[in-house]
PDB file of C-alpha atoms in Angstrom:
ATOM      1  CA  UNK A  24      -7.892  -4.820 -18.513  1.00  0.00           C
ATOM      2  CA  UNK A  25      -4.589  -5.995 -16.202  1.00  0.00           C
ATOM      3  CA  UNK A  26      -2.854  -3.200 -17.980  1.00  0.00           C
ATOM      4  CA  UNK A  27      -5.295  -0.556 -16.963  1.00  0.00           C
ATOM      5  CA  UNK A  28      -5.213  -1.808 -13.517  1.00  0.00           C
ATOM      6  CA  UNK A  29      -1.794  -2.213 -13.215  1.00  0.00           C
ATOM      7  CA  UNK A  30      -1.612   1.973 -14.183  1.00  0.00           C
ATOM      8  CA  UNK A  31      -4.117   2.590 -11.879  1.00  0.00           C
ATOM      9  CA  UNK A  32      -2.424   0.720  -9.238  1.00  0.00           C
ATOM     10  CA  UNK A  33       1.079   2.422 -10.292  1.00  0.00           C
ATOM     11  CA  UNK A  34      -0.816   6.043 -10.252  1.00  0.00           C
ATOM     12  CA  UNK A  35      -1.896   5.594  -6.839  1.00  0.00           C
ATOM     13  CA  UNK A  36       1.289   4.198  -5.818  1.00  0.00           C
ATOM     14  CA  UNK A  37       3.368   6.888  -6.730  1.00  0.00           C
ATOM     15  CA  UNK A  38       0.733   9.664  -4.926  1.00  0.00           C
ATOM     16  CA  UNK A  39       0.328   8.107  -1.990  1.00  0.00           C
ATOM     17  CA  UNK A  40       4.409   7.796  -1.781  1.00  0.00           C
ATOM     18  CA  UNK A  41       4.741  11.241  -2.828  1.00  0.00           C
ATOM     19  CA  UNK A  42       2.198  12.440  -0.094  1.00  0.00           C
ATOM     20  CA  UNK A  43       3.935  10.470   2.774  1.00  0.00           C
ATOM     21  CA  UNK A  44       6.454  13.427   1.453  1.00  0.00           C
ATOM     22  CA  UNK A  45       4.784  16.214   1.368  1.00  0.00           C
ATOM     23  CA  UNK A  46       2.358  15.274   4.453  1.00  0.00           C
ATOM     24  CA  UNK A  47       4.557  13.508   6.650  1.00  0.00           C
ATOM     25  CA  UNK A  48       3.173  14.622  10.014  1.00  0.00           C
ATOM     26  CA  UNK A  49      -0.244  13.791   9.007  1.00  0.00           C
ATOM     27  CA  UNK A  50       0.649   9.575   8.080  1.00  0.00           C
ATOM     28  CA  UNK A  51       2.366   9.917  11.396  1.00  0.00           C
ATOM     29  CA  UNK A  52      -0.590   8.795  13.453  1.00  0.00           C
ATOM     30  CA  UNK A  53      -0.796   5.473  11.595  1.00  0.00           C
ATOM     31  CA  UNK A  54       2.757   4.333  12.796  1.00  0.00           C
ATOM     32  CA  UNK A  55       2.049   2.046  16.000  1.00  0.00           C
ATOM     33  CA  UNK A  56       4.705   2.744  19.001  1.00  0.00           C
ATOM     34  CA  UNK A  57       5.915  -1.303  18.200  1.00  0.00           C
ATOM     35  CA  UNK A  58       7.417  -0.389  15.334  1.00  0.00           C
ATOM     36  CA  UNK A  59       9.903   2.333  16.141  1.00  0.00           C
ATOM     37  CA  UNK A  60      11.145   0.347  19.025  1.00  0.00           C
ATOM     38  CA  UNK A  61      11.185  -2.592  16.243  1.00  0.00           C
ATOM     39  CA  UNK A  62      12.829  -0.477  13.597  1.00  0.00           C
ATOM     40  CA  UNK A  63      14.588   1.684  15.794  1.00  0.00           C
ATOM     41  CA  UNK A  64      13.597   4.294  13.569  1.00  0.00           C
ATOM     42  CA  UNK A  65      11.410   7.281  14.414  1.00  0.00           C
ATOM     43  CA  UNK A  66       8.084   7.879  13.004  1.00  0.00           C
ATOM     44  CA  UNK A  67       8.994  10.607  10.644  1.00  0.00           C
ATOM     45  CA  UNK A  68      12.012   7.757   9.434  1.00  0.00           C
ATOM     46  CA  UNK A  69       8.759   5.438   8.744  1.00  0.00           C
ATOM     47  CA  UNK A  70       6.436   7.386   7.303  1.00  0.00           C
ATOM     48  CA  UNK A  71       9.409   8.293   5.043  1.00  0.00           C
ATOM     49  CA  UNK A  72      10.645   5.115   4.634  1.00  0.00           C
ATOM     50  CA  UNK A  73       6.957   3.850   3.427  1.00  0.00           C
ATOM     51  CA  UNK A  74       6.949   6.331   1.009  1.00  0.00           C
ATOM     52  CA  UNK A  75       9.363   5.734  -0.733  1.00  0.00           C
ATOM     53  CA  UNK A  76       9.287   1.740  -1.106  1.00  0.00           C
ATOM     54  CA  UNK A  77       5.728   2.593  -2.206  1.00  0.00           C
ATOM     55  CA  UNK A  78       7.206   5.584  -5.139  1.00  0.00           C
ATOM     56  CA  UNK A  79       9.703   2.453  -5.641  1.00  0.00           C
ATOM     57  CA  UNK A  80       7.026   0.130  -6.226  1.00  0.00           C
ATOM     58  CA  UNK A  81       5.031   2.368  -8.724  1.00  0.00           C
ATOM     59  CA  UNK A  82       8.458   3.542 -10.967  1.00  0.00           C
ATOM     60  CA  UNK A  83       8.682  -0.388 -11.088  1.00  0.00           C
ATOM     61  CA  UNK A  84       5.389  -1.396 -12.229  1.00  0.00           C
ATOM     62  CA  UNK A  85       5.797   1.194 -15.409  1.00  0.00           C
ATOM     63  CA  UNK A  86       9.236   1.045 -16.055  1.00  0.00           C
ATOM     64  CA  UNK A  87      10.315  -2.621 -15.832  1.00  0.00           C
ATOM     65  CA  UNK A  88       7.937  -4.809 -16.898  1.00  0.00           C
ATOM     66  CA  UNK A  89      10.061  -8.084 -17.062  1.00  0.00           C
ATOM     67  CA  UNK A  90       9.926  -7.675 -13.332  1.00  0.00           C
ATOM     68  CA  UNK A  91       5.911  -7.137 -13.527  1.00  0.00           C
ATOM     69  CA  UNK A  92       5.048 -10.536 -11.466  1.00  0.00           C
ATOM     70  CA  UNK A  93       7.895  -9.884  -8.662  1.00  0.00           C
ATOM     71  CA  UNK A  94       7.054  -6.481  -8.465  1.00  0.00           C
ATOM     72  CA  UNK A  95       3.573  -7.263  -7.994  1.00  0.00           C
ATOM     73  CA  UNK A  96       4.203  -9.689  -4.848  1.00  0.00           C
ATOM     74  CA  UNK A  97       6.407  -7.054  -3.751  1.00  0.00           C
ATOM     75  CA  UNK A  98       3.666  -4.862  -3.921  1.00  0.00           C
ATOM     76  CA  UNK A  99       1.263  -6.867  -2.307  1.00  0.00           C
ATOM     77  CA  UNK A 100       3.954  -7.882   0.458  1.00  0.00           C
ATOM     78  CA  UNK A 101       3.852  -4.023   1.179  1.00  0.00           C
ATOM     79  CA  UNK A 102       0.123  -4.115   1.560  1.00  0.00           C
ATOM     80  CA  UNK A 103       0.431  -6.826   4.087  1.00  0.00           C
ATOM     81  CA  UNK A 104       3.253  -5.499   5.708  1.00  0.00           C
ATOM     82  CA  UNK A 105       1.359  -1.756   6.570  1.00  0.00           C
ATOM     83  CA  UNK A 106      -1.832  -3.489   8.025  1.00  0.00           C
ATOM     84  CA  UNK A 107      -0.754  -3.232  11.056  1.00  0.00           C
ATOM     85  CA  UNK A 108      -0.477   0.328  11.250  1.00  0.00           C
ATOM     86  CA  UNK A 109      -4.212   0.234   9.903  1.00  0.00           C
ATOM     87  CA  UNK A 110      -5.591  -1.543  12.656  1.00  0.00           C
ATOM     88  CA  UNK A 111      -3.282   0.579  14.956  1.00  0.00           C
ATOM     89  CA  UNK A 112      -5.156   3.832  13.268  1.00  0.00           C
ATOM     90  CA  UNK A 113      -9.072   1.929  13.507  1.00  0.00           C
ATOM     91  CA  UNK A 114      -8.197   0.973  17.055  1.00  0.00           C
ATOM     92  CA  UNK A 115      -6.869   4.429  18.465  1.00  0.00           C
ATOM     93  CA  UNK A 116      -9.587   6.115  16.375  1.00  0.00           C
ATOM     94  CA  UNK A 117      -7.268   8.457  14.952  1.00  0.00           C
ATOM     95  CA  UNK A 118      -7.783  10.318  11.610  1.00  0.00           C
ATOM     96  CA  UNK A 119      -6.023  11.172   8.576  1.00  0.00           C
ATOM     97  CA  UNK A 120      -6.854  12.625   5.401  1.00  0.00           C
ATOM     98  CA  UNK A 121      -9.917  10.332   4.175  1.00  0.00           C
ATOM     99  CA  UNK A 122      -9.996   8.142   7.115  1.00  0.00           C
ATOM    100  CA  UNK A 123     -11.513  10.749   9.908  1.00  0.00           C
ATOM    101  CA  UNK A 124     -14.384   8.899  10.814  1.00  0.00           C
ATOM    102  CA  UNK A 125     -14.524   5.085  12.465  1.00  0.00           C
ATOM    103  CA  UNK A 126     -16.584   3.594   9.608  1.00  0.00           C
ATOM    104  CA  UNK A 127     -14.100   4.740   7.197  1.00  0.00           C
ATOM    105  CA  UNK A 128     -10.797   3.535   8.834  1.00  0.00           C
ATOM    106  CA  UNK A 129     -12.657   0.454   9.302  1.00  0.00           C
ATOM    107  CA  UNK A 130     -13.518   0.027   5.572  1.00  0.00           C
ATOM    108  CA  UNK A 131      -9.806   0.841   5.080  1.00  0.00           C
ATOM    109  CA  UNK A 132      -9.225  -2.608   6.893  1.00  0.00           C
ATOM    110  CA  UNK A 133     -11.128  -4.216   4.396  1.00  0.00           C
ATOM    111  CA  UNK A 134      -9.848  -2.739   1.241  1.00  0.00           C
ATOM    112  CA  UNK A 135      -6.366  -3.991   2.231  1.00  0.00           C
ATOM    113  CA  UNK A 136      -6.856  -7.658   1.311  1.00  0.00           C
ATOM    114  CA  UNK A 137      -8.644  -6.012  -1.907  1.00  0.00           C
ATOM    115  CA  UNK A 138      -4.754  -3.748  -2.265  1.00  0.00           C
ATOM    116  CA  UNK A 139      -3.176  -7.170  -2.434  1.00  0.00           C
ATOM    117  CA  UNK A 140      -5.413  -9.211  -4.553  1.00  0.00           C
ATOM    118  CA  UNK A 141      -5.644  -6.307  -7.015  1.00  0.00           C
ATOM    119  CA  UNK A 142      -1.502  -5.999  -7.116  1.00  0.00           C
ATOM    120  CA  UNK A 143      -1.190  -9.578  -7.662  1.00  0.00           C
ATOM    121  CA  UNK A 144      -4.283  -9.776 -10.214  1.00  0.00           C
ATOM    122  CA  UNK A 145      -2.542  -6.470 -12.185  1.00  0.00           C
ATOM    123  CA  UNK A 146       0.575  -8.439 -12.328  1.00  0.00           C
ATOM    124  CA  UNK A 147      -0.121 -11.632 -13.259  1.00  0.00           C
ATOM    125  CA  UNK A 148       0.080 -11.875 -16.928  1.00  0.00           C
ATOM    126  CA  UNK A 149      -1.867 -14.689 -17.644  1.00  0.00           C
ATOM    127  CA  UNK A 150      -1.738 -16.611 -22.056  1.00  0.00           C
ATOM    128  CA  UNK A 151      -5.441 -16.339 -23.433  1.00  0.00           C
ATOM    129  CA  UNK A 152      -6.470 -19.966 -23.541  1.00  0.00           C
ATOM    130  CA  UNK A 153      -7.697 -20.475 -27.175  1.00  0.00           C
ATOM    131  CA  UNK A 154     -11.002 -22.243 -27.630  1.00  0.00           C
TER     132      UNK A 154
END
């Protein structure tokens, strides 16, 4: 079952990186004005920047599973790290593919702490206890 969700999570990894890509302009609205004067990157850099830690993250959790459990608090570091451009995209009610209404980029909020339970969950190869 961890396997499964660790390919899911991988799958959707990888996409989502991959669209920062191919639809930067669109992930643009998520990046909150703080963090360019933070980064001293532009948005574009961000989005960019995003994507590719998360394409990073997904090539990781297939192809090097020694690393499974650090790539999976990596993973769910990420999660916790792009929250705030979440709330900045629920509070200035701007949409984006999937999140174009306020009751959806508000569940978005919510699935975050989900993102990072499931990455470390995924990860986390537990021993069977025997009985």
């Amino acid at each position: 079952m961890r396997a499964v969700a660790r390919w899911i999570l991988a799958i959707a990894l990888g996409a989502i990186g991959v669209m920062h890509f191919t639809s930067t302009r669109g992930f643009r609205v998520v990046v909150p004005d703080w963090a360019v004067e933070l980064t001293k990157l532009d948005k574009n850099d961000i989005v960019l920047a995003s994507g590719a830690a998360e394409i990073a993250l997904s090539a990781g959790l297939i192809a090097l599973p020694r690393e499974r459990r650090r790539i999976g608090w990596a993973t769910a570091a990420f999660f916790v790290a792009v929250l705030p451009g979440n709330i900045h995209q629920w509070q200035t009610r701007r949409s984006t593919p999937g999140l174009d209404t306020d009751a959806r980029r508000l569940g978005r909020l919510f699935l975050q702490p989900v993102l990072v339970l499931w990455a470390l969950w995924a990860t986390n190869d537990v021993p069977a206890r025997r009985r």
